[in-house]
Coordinates of C-alpha atoms in Angstrom, one line a residue:
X1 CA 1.0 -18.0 21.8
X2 CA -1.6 -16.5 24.3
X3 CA -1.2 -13.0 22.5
X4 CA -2.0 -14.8 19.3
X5 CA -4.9 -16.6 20.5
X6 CA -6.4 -13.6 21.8
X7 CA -5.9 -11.2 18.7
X8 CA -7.6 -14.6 17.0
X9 CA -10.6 -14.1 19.7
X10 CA -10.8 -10.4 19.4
X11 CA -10.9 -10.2 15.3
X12 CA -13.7 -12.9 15.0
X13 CA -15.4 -11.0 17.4
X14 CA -15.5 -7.1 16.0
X15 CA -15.6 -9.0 12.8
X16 CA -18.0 -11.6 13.1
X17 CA -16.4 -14.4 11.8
X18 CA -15.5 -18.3 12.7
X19 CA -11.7 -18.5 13.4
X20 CA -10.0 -20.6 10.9
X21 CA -6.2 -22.0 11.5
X22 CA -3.5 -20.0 10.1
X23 CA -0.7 -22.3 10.7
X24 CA 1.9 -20.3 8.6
X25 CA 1.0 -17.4 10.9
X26 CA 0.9 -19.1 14.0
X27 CA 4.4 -20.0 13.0
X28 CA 5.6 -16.2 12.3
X29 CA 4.6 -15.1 15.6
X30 CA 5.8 -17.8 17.3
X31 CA 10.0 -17.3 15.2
X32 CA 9.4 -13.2 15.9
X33 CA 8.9 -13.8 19.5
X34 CA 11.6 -16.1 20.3
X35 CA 14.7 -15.5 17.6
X36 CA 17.2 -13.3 19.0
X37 CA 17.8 -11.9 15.8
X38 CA 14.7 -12.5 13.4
X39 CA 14.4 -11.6 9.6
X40 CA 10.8 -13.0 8.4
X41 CA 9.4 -13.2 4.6
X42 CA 5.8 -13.7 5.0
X43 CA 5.2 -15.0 1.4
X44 CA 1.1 -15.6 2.0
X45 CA -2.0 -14.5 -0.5
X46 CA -4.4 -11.8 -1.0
X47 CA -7.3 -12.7 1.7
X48 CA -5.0 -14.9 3.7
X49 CA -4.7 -12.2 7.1
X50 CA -1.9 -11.8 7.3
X51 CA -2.6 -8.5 9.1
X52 CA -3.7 -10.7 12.3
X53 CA 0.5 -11.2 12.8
X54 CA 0.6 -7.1 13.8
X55 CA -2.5 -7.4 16.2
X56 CA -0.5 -10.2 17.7
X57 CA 2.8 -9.4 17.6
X58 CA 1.5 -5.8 19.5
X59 CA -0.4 -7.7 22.1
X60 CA 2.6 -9.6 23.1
X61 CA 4.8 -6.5 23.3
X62 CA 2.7 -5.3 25.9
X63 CA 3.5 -8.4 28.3
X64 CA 7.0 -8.9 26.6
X65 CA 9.1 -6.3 25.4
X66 CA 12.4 -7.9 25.6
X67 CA 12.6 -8.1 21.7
X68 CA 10.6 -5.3 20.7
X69 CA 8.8 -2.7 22.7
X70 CA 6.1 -2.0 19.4
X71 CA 5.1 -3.0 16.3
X72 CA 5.2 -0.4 13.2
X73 CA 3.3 -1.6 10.4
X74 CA 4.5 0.0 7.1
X75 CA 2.0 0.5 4.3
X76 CA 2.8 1.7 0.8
X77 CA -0.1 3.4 0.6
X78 CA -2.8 5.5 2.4
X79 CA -5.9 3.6 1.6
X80 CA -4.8 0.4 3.1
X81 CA -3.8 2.2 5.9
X82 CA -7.5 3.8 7.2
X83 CA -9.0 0.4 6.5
X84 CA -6.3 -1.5 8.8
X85 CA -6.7 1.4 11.6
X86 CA -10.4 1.3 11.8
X87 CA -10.1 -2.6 12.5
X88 CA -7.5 -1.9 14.9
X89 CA -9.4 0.7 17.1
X90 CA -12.5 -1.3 16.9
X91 CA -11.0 -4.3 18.0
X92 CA -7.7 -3.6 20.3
X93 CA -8.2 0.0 20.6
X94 CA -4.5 0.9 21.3
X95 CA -3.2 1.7 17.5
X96 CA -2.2 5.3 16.1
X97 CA -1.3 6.1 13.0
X98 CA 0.8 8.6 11.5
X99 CA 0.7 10.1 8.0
X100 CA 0.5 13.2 6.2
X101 CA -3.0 14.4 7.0
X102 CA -3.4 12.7 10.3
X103 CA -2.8 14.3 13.6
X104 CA -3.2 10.6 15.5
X105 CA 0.4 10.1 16.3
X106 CA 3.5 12.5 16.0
X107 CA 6.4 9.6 17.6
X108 CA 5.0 5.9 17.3
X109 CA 4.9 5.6 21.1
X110 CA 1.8 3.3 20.7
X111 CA 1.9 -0.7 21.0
X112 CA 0.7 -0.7 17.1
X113 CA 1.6 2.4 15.0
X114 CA 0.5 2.2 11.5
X115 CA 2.4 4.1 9.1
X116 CA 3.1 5.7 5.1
X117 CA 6.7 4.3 4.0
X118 CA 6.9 8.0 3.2
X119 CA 6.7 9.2 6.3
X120 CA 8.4 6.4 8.2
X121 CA 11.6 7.1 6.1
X122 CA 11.1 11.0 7.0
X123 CA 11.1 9.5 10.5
X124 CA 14.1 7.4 10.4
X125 CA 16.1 9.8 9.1
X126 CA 15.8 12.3 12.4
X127 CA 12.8 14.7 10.5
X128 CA 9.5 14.0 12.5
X129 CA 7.0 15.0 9.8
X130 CA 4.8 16.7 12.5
X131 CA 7.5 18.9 13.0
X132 CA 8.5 19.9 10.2
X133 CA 7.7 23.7 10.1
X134 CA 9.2 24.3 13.4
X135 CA 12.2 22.5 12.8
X136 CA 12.5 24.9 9.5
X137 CA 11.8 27.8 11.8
X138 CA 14.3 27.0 13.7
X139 CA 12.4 27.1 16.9
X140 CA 13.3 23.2 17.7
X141 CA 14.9 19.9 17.0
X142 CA 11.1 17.9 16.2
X143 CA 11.4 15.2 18.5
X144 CA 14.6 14.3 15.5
X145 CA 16.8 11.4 17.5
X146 CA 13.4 10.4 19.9
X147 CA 11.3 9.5 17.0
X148 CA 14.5 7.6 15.1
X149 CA 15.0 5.8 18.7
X150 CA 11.4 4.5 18.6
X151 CA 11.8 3.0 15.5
X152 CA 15.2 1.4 16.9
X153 CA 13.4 -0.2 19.4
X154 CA 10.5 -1.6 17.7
X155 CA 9.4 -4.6 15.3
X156 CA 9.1 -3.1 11.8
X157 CA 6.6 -4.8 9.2
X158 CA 6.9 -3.6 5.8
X159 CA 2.8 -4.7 4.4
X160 CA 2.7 -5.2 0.8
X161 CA 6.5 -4.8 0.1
X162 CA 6.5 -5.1 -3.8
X163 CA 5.1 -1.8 -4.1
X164 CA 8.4 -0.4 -2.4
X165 CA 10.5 -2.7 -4.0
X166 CA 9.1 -2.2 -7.9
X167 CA 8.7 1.7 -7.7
X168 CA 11.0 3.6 -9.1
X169 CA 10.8 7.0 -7.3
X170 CA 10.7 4.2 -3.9
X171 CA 13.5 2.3 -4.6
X172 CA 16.3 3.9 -3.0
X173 CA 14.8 4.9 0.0
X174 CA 13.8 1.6 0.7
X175 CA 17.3 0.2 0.2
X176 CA 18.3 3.1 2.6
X177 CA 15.8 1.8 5.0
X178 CA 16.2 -1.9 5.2
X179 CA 20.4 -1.2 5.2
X180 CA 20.3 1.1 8.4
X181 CA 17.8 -1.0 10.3
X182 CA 19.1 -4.4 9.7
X183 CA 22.9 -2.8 10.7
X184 CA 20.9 -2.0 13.8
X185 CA 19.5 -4.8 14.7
X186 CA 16.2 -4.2 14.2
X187 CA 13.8 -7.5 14.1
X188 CA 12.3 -6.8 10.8
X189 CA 9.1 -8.7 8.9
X190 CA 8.4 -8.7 5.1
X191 CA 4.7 -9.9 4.0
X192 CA 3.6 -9.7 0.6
X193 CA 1.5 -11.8 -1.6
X194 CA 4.4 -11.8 -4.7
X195 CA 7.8 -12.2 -4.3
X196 CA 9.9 -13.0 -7.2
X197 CA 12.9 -14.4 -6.3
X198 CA 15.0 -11.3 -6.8
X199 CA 13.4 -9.6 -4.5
X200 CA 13.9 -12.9 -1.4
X201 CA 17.9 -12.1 -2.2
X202 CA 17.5 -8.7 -1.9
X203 CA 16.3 -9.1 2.2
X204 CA 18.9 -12.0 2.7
X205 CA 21.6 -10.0 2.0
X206 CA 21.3 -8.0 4.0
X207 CA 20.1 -10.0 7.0
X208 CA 22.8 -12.1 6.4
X209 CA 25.8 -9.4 6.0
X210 CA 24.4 -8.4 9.9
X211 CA 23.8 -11.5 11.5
X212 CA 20.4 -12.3 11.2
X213 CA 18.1 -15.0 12.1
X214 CA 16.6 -15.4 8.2
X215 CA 13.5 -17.5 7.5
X216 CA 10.8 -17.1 4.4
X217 CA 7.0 -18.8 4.7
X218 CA 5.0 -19.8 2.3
X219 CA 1.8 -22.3 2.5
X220 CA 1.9 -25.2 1.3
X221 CA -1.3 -27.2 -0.2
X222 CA -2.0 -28.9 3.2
X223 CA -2.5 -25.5 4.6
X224 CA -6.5 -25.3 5.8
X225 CA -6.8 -21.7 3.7
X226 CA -5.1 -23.5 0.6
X227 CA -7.0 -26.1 0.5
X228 CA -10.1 -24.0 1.0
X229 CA -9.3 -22.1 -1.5
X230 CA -8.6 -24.6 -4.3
X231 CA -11.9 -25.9 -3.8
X232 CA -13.1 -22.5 -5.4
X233 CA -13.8 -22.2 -9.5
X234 CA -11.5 -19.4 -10.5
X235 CA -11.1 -18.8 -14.0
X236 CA -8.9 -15.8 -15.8
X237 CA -10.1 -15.3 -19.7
X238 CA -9.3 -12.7 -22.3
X239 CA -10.6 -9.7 -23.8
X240 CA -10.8 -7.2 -26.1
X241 CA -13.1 -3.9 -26.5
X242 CA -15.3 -2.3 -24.3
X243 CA -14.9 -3.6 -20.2
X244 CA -18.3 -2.6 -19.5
X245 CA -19.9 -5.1 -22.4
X246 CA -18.6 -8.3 -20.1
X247 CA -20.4 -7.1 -17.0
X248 CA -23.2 -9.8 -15.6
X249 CA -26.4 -8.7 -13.9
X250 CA -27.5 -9.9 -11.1
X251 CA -24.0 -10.6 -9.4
X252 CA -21.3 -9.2 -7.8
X253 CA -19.0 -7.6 -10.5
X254 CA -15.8 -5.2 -10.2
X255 CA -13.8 -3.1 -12.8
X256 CA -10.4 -2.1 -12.3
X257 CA -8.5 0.1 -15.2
X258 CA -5.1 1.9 -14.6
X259 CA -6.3 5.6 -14.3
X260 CA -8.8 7.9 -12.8
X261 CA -9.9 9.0 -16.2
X262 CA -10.9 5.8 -17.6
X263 CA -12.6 5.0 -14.6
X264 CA -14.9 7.8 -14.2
X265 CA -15.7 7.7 -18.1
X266 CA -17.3 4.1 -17.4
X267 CA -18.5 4.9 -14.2
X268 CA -20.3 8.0 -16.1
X269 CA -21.6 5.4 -19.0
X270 CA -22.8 2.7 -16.4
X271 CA -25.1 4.9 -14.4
X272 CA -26.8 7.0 -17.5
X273 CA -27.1 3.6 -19.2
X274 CA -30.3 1.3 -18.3
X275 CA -28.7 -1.6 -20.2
X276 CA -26.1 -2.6 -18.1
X277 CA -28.5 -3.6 -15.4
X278 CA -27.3 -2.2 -11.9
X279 CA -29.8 0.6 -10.3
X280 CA -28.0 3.6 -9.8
X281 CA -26.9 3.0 -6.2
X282 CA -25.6 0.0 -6.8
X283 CA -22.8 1.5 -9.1
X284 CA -19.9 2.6 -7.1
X285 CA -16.9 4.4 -7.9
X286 CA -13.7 4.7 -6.1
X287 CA -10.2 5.9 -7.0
X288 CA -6.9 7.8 -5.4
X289 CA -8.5 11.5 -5.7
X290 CA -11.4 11.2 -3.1
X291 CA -11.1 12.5 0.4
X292 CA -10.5 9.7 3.1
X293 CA -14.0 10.2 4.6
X294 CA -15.7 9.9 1.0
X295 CA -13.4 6.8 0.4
X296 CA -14.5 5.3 3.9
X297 CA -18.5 6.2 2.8
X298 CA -17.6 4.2 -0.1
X299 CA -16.4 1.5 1.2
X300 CA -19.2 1.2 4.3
X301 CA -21.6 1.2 1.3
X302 CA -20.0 -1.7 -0.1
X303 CA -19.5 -3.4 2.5
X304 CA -23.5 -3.4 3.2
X305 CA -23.9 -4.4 -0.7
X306 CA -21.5 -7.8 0.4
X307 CA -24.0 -10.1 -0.7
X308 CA -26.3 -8.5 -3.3
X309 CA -25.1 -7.3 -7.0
X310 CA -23.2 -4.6 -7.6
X311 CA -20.7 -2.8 -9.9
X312 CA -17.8 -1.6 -8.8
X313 CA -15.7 0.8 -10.5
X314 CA -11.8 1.9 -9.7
X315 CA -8.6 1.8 -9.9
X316 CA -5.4 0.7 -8.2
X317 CA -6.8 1.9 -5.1
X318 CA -8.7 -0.9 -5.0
X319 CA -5.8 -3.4 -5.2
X320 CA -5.2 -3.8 -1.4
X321 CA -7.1 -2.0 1.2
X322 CA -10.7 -2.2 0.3
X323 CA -12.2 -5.5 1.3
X324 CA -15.0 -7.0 -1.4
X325 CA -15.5 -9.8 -3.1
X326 CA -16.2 -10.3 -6.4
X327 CA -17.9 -12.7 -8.6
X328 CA -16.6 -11.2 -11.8
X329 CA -13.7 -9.3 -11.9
X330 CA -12.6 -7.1 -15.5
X331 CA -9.6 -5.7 -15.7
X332 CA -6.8 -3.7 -17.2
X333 CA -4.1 -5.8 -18.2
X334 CA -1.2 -5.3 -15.7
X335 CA 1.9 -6.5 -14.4
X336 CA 1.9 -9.7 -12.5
X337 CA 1.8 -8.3 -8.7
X338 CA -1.3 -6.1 -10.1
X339 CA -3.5 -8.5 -11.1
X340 CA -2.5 -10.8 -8.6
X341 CA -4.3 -8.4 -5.9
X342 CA -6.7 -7.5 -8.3
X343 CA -7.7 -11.2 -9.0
X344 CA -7.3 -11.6 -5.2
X345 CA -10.8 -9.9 -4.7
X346 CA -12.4 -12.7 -6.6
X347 CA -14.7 -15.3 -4.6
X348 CA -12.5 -14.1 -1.6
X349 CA -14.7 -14.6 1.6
X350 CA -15.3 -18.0 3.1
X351 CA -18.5 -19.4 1.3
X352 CA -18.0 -18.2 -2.0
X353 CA -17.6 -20.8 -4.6
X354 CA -16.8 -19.4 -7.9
X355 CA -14.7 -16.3 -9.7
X356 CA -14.4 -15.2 -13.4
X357 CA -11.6 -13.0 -14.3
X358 CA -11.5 -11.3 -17.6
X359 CA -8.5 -9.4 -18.8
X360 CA -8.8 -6.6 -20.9
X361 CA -5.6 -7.3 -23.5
X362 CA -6.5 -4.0 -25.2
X363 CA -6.3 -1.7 -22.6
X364 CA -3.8 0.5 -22.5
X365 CA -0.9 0.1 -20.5
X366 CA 0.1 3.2 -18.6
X367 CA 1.3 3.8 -15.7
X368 CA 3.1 0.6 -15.8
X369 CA 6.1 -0.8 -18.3
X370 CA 5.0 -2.2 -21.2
X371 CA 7.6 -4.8 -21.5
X372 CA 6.2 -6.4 -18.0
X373 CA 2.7 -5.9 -19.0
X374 CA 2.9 -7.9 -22.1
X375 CA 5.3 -10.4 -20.6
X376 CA 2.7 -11.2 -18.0
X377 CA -0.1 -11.7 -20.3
X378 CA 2.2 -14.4 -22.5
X379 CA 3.1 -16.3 -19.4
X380 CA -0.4 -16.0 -18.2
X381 CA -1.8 -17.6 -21.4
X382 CA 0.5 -20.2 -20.8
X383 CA 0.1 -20.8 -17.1
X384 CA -2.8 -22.4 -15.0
X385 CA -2.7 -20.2 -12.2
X386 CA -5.1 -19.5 -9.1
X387 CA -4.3 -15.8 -7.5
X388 CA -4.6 -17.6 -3.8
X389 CA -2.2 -20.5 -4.3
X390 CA 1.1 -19.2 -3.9
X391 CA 3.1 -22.4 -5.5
X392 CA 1.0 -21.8 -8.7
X393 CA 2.3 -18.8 -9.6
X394 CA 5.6 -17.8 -7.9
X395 CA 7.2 -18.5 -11.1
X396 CA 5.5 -16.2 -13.0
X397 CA 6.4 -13.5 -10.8
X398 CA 9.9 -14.8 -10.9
X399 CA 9.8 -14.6 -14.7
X400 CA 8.2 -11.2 -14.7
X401 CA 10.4 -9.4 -12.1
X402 CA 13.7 -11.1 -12.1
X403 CA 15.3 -13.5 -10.4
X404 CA 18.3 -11.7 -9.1
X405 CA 18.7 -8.8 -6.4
X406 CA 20.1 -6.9 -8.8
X407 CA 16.5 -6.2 -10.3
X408 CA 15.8 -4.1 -7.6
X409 CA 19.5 -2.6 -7.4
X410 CA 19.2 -1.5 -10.4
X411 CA 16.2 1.1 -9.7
X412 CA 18.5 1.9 -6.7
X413 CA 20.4 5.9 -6.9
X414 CA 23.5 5.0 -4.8
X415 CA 24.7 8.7 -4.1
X416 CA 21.3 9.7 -3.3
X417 CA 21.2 6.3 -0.4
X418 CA 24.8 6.9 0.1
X419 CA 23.9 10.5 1.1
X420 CA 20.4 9.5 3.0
X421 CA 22.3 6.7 5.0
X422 CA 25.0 9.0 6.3
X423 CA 22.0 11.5 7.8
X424 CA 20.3 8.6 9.5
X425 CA 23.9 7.0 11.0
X426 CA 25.5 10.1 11.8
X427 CA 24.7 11.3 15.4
X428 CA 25.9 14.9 14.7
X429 CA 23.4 15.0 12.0
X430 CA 20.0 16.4 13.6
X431 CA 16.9 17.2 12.5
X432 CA 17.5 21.0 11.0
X433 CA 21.3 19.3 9.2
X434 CA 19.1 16.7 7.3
X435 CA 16.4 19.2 6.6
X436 CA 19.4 21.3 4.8
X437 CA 20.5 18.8 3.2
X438 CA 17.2 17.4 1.7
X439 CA 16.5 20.7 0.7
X440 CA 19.8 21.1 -1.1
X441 CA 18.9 17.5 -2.9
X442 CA 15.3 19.0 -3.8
X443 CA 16.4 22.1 -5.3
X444 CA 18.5 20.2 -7.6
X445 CA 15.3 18.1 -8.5
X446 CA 16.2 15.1 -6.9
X447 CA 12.8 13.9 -5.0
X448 CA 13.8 11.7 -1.8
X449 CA 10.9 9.4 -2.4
X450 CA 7.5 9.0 -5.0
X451 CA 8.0 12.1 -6.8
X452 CA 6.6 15.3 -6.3
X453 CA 3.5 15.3 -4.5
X454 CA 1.1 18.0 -4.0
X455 CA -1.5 18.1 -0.6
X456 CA -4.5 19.4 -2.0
X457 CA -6.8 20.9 0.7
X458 CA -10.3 20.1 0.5
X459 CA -12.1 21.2 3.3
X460 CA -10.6 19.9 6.3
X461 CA -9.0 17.1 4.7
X462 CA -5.8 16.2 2.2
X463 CA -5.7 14.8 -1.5
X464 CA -2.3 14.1 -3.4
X465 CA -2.5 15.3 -6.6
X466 CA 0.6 15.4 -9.6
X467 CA 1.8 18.8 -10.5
X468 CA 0.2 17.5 -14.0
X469 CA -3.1 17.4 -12.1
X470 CA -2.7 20.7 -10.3
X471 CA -1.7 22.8 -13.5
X472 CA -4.9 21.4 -15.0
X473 CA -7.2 21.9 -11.8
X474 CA -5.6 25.5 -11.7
X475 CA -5.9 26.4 -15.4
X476 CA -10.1 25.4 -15.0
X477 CA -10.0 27.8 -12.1
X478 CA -10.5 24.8 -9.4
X479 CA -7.6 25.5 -7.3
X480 CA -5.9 28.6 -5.3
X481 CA -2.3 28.6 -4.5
X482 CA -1.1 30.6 -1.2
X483 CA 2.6 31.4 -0.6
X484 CA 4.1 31.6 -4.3
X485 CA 4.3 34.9 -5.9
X486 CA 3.4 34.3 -9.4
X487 CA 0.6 32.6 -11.7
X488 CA 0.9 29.0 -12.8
X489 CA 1.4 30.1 -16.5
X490 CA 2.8 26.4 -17.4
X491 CA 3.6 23.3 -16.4
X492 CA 6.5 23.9 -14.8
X493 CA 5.0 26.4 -12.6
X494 CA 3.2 23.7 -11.2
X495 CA 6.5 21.7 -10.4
X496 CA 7.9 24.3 -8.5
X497 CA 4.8 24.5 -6.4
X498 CA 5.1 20.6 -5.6
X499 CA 8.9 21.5 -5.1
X500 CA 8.5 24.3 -2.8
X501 CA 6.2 22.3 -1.0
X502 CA 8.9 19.7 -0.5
X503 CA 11.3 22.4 0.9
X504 CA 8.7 22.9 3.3
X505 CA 8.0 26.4 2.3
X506 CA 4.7 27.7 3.6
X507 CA 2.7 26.7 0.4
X508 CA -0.9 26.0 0.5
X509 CA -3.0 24.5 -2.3
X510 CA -6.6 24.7 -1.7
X511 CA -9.1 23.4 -4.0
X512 CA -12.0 25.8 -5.0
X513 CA -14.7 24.2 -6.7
X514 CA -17.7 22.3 -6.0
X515 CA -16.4 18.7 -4.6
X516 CA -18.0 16.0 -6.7
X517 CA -19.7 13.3 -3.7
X518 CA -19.6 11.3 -6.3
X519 CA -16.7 11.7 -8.9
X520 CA -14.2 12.8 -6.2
X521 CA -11.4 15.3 -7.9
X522 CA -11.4 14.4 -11.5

């Protein structure tokens, strides 16, 4: 347990905090270090730090690398990502990560590599996204069975694992993922804050079918941070109208809706509007379509603001990854796993003694599926829940998701995994084979993970963007395309951009107006 002691040391120290026993962690590090063979769930709450278990974990791997020569942490998302780096480097100072947009890593050689599941699967499957072009050009191989062989030999963590287990255009790469490492023997951790059921089957099967040490964690109400927590006055209310009318002066309040849209129209009405009460720079927006150094100002802004009134403004890019707390949280109405992490940033620091969550019933429900929208707002009116106590609401999400592994098998393409899992497996199948192949897939329209997604260039730094979002950008004049010889005209010009970009063609999509330090791209 030395390595855990001293990540413990290290983390109140950068952070500034007095160390408080994690048991249920304590526990992880010590199964992943000493099973032969583990499988972990780490079933634990939003604000419970559960990140600690990497720092950890990658300490010990460089006195022990018997198991595991490095951790990879895998991330669904970039935002989390940057925040979990920055405490890394400040703390440990021996982390990379790897991403689209991010020359800090190109083969996860580093004792904690923080990753996209995007580009980890890329990875796995022998096509080293810093490669890429080369590989194409047929000038080299891109690192192809090095970069699978230090996944091979590493413990994976998969952060936040219902975003990879409810998303569609996820799905079957994910299945891919978890099938070929745990047939390779790779010690593998899970750690989310909702796991329905379902989803625990799901991972058992498959550390079962190869042999697998399988354990799943959850605290209990004797746990120090439980008890902590239900000392806390969280309350979740209803309502109906205008999310900007329940705001309170004078405290800390947050407002999370479902698109970029909505949030900049009340972000837009809350600083020309004297009556809501907040000066002007203590309204903050933040969504998906900023650069990662405007997000990070953001963020360093609110973090100074962590004890006086403010009003936050944003979307689901502020469900994991930016760390506040809240005394009044309003909110879209959402699936369960949403608003859990949403509701998560309520009275979440040590100290704070009350939340108020209000649910906007009204609001509209994309991008999510109606039928588990409104089916978490009935069980929710008929639950008494707190977001940081797991036992209090692992039913819901149960209810809500599905019980069975087949609720995730069925978002599951099985000749698209069938074909995936042959180019990771198969030896003979390096880096320029499986960039064929995907290439063949994607010209049929078949994305290999979360749609199309076009890099927007802004400055020196990237933005994902729809092909919905380009065509409009482009159509105001905002954006140039290089490398495509006509006009985007329509739509699906814009998909064959995001396509073509996919294919690795030598496509650029650079955004020409004034960037909004502010609004971001809206």
């Amino acid at each position: 347990m030395r390595a855990y002691t001293e990540a413990v040391e290290r983390l109140a120290e950068v952070k500034g905090f007095r160390p408080e026993k994690r048991p249920l962690l304590e526990e992880a590090f010590d199964f992943l270090t000493s099973s032969s063979k583990p499988f972990l769930i780490l079933n634990a709450p939003t604000g419970y730090g559960k990140t600690l278990l990497s720092f950890a974990l990658a300490l010990h791997s460089l006195n022990d690398a018997s198991l595991f020569d490095r951790v990879i942490h895998v991330l669904p998302m970039r935002s989390i990502i940057e925040d979990i780096q920055r405490t890394a480097e400040e703390a440990f100072g021996f982390s990379r990560t790897k991403m689209m947009g991010s020359s800090g890593e190109f083969m996860h050689l580093f004792p904690l590599n923080v990753t996209t599941a995007d580009t980890f699967t890329w990875d796995l499957l022998k096509l080293n996204t810093k490669k890429k072009h080369s590989v194409k050009a047929g000038k080299e191989f891109g690192y192809d069975y090095l970069t699978q062989a230090s996944i091979l030999t590493s413990l994976v963590i998969f952060d936040e694992a219902h975003f990879l287990l409810e998303d569609e255009s996820l799905a079957t790469a994910f299945d891919t993922v978890v099938d070929f490492l745990t047939s390779q023997g790779v010690p593998v951790a899970v750690m989310t804050a909702t796991l329905p059921r379902g989803h625990v089957k799901f991972f058992e099967r498959y550390a079962m079918k190869n042999g697998y040490d399988f354990k799943v964690l959850s605290p209990d109400e004797d746990d120090p941070f439980v008890r902590r927590e239900l000392k806390k006055d969280i309350t979740i209310e209803f309502g109906k109208g205008d999310p900007l009318s329940f705001v309170e002066p004078g405290k800390r309040n947050a407002v999370i809706v479902n698109t970029v849209e909505r949030a900049v129209e009340l972000y837009n009405r809350a600083i020309s509007d004297t009556r809501f009460g907040f000066e002007r720079e203590r309204v903050i927006l933040i969504h998906g379509r900023m650069t990662p150094s405007h997000k990070r100002s953001i963020i360093t802004r609110l973090q100074r603001l962590k004890n006086e009134d403010f009003l936050l403004i944003g979307t689901q890019a502020v469900e994991a990854g930016v760390d506040f707390s809240a005394d009044v949280m309003i909110t879209d109405r959402a699936p369960i796993n949403s608003l859990l992490q949403r509701f998560g940033r309520l009275a979440r620091h040590a100290g704070d003694e009350a939340g108020k969550a209000m649910v906007m019933e009204d609001a509209p429900v994309g991008p999510y599926q109606p039928e588990k929208v409104e089916g978490t707002l009935t069980l929710i009116k008929e639950r008494d829940i707190h977001p940081r106590v797991p036992s209090t609401y692992e039913e819901l999400v149960t209810e809500v998701h599905g019980p069975q592994a087949s609720s995730v098998k069925k978002l599951v393409n099985q000749m698209l995994k069938g074909k995936l899992l042959q180019l990771m497996s198969d030896p003979s199948k390096r880096a320029s084979h499986v960039l064929g192949e995907v290439e063949r897939l994607v010209a049929k329209g078949t994305p290999i993970m979360r749609g199309f997604l076009v890099p927007l260039s802004v400055g020196s730094e990237v933005v994902l963007v729809s092909p919905k979002k380009l065509f409009e950008l482009h159509s105001l004049g905002l954006v140039k395309v290089r490398g495509v010889a006509s006009e985007l005209q329509e739509l699906g010009d814009a998909y064959l951009v995001a396509r073509a970009i996919a294919l690795g063609d030598d496509v650029e999509v650079i955004y020409t107006g004034d960037y909004d330090g502010e609004r971001g791209i809206v």
